[in-house]
XYZ file of N, CA and C in Angstrom:
204
model
N 62.894 7.327 -103.457
C 63.176 6.231 -102.756
C 61.331 6.838 -101.272
N 61.585 5.316 -100.940
C 60.257 5.440 -100.537
C 60.317 5.913 -99.355
N 59.886 5.162 -98.191
C 59.121 5.223 -96.428
C 60.955 4.869 -95.587
N 61.069 5.502 -95.278
C 61.961 4.903 -94.773
C 61.755 4.383 -93.344
N 62.123 3.605 -92.477
C 61.924 3.040 -91.777
C 63.047 2.666 -90.665
N 62.966 1.905 -89.617
C 64.090 2.013 -88.544
C 64.704 0.227 -88.915
N 64.438 -0.951 -90.430
C 64.924 -1.265 -91.061
C 65.986 -0.950 -91.688
N 65.174 0.373 -92.625
C 65.905 1.297 -93.241
C 67.123 1.658 -92.798
N 67.279 2.867 -91.631
C 67.613 4.034 -91.792
C 69.350 3.582 -91.505
N 69.915 4.334 -92.165
C 71.353 3.110 -92.227
C 72.039 4.905 -90.790
N 73.130 4.255 -89.836
C 73.673 4.976 -88.824
C 75.447 5.266 -89.833
N 75.538 6.972 -89.653
C 76.560 7.477 -89.843
C 76.004 7.752 -91.013
N 74.252 7.761 -91.780
C 73.842 8.232 -93.275
C 72.851 9.756 -92.770
N 72.536 10.447 -93.805
C 73.147 12.323 -93.981
C 71.334 12.347 -94.811
N 70.407 13.133 -93.990
C 69.019 13.000 -94.021
C 68.821 14.343 -93.917
N 68.139 14.816 -93.517
C 67.180 16.508 -93.087
C 65.683 16.158 -93.205
N 65.019 17.170 -92.460
C 63.338 17.057 -92.608
C 63.208 17.090 -93.853
N 62.375 17.280 -94.297
C 61.286 17.283 -95.415
C 60.841 19.221 -95.657
N 61.670 20.184 -96.463
C 61.448 21.212 -97.104
C 63.270 22.021 -95.985
N 63.938 21.486 -95.284
C 64.441 22.526 -94.059
C 65.928 22.056 -94.620
N 67.048 23.541 -94.235
C 68.621 22.953 -95.001
C 68.703 22.113 -93.461
N 69.048 21.852 -92.749
C 69.226 22.389 -91.619
C 70.468 20.362 -92.011
N 71.435 20.438 -92.433
C 71.342 18.504 -92.937
C 71.828 17.718 -91.525
N 71.562 16.161 -91.527
C 72.084 15.996 -90.455
C 72.391 14.534 -90.545
N 72.805 14.462 -89.120
C 73.914 12.680 -89.595
C 72.949 11.930 -88.531
N 72.630 10.237 -88.392
C 71.896 10.070 -88.372
C 72.886 9.292 -87.168
N 72.783 9.034 -86.595
C 72.980 8.468 -84.671
C 72.437 7.449 -84.020
N 71.661 6.289 -84.355
C 70.594 5.416 -84.840
C 69.456 5.003 -83.566
N 69.028 3.839 -82.885
C 67.272 4.100 -82.465
C 67.944 3.524 -81.382
N 68.812 4.604 -80.014
C 68.535 4.232 -78.601
C 68.380 5.215 -78.316
N 68.473 4.898 -76.321
C 67.699 4.696 -75.523
C 67.828 6.589 -75.174
N 66.340 6.726 -74.522
C 67.134 8.654 -74.067
C 65.511 8.121 -73.200
N 66.423 8.324 -72.287
C 65.523 8.376 -70.617
C 64.233 8.208 -70.551
N 63.341 7.981 -71.561
C 61.576 7.854 -71.578
C 61.220 6.811 -72.432
N 62.244 5.864 -73.439
C 62.874 4.958 -73.927
C 62.387 5.204 -75.004
N 62.756 5.091 -76.046
C 64.131 4.462 -77.766
C 64.014 5.563 -78.276
N 64.169 5.853 -79.545
C 64.637 7.573 -79.752
C 65.339 6.971 -81.171
N 64.656 7.626 -82.467
C 66.178 8.071 -83.498
C 66.385 8.903 -83.013
N 67.750 9.016 -82.993
C 68.907 10.153 -83.031
C 69.669 11.034 -84.104
N 69.430 11.845 -84.333
C 70.260 12.554 -85.022
C 71.338 13.712 -84.183
N 72.518 14.172 -85.435
C 72.990 15.297 -84.958
C 73.369 15.764 -86.287
N 73.607 17.639 -86.216
C 73.411 18.099 -87.046
C 74.990 17.982 -87.775
N 75.025 18.003 -88.903
C 76.121 18.072 -89.618
C 77.216 18.594 -89.097
N 77.081 19.702 -88.794
C 77.635 21.098 -88.017
C 77.664 21.125 -86.612
N 77.825 20.596 -85.915
C 77.908 19.891 -84.722
C 77.830 18.496 -84.229
N 79.158 18.093 -84.546
C 78.778 16.576 -83.898
C 79.178 16.456 -82.947
N 78.732 15.750 -81.881
C 79.082 14.732 -81.102
C 77.603 15.152 -80.285
N 76.925 15.902 -80.459
C 75.645 16.610 -79.636
C 74.276 15.628 -80.124
N 73.522 15.112 -80.010
C 71.952 14.407 -80.458
C 71.542 16.510 -81.137
N 71.223 16.022 -81.839
C 70.396 16.962 -81.776
C 68.472 17.606 -82.038
N 68.002 16.290 -82.219
C 67.035 16.130 -82.283
C 66.327 14.213 -82.145
N 65.845 13.524 -81.800
C 65.430 12.412 -81.242
C 63.169 11.941 -81.952
N 62.953 11.420 -82.570
C 61.934 11.479 -82.975
C 61.746 9.985 -83.059
N 60.252 9.611 -83.563
C 59.852 8.257 -83.382
C 59.706 7.938 -84.732
N 58.788 6.041 -84.821
C 59.413 5.889 -85.788
C 57.568 6.656 -87.047
N 57.064 7.168 -86.339
C 56.137 8.168 -87.002
C 56.441 9.022 -87.556
N 57.267 9.366 -86.806
C 58.006 10.679 -87.856
C 59.129 11.132 -88.297
N 58.853 9.386 -88.771
C 60.354 9.240 -89.703
C 59.647 9.352 -91.981
N 58.335 9.230 -91.186
C 57.153 10.334 -92.321
C 58.404 11.178 -93.902
N 58.459 12.039 -92.107
C 58.624 13.937 -92.246
C 59.969 13.857 -92.868
N 60.926 13.046 -92.893
C 62.112 13.325 -92.941
C 63.307 11.748 -94.252
N 64.017 12.004 -94.919
C 64.760 12.369 -96.022
C 65.725 12.104 -95.880
N 66.372 11.003 -96.962
C 67.900 10.551 -97.103
C 68.244 12.037 -98.007
N 69.122 12.691 -97.310
C 69.716 13.360 -98.506
C 71.036 12.946 -98.970
N 71.812 13.394 -99.695
C 73.249 13.214 -100.027
C 74.040 15.001 -100.405
N 73.472 15.809 -100.074
C 73.873 16.997 -99.788
C 73.980 17.135 -98.812
N 75.344 18.274 -98.343
C 75.481 17.990 -96.252
C 76.104 19.923 -96.596
N 75.290 20.550 -97.905
C 75.428 21.679 -97.742
C 73.558 22.910 -97.024
């Protein structure tokens, strides 16, 4: 898969930081305090935004099919 972009991210899709074990669920590109951010929650901590990233940070995230 190529570089992730705002257009290719899927709400509810599973992702992770490259080389990291935490599995994330994409919540969308949402307003949060001081601008729009890509928001993720951890698979095992649903309902809480775990991290927010900019478009430029998407190069460090990959889609995953593994939820463990």
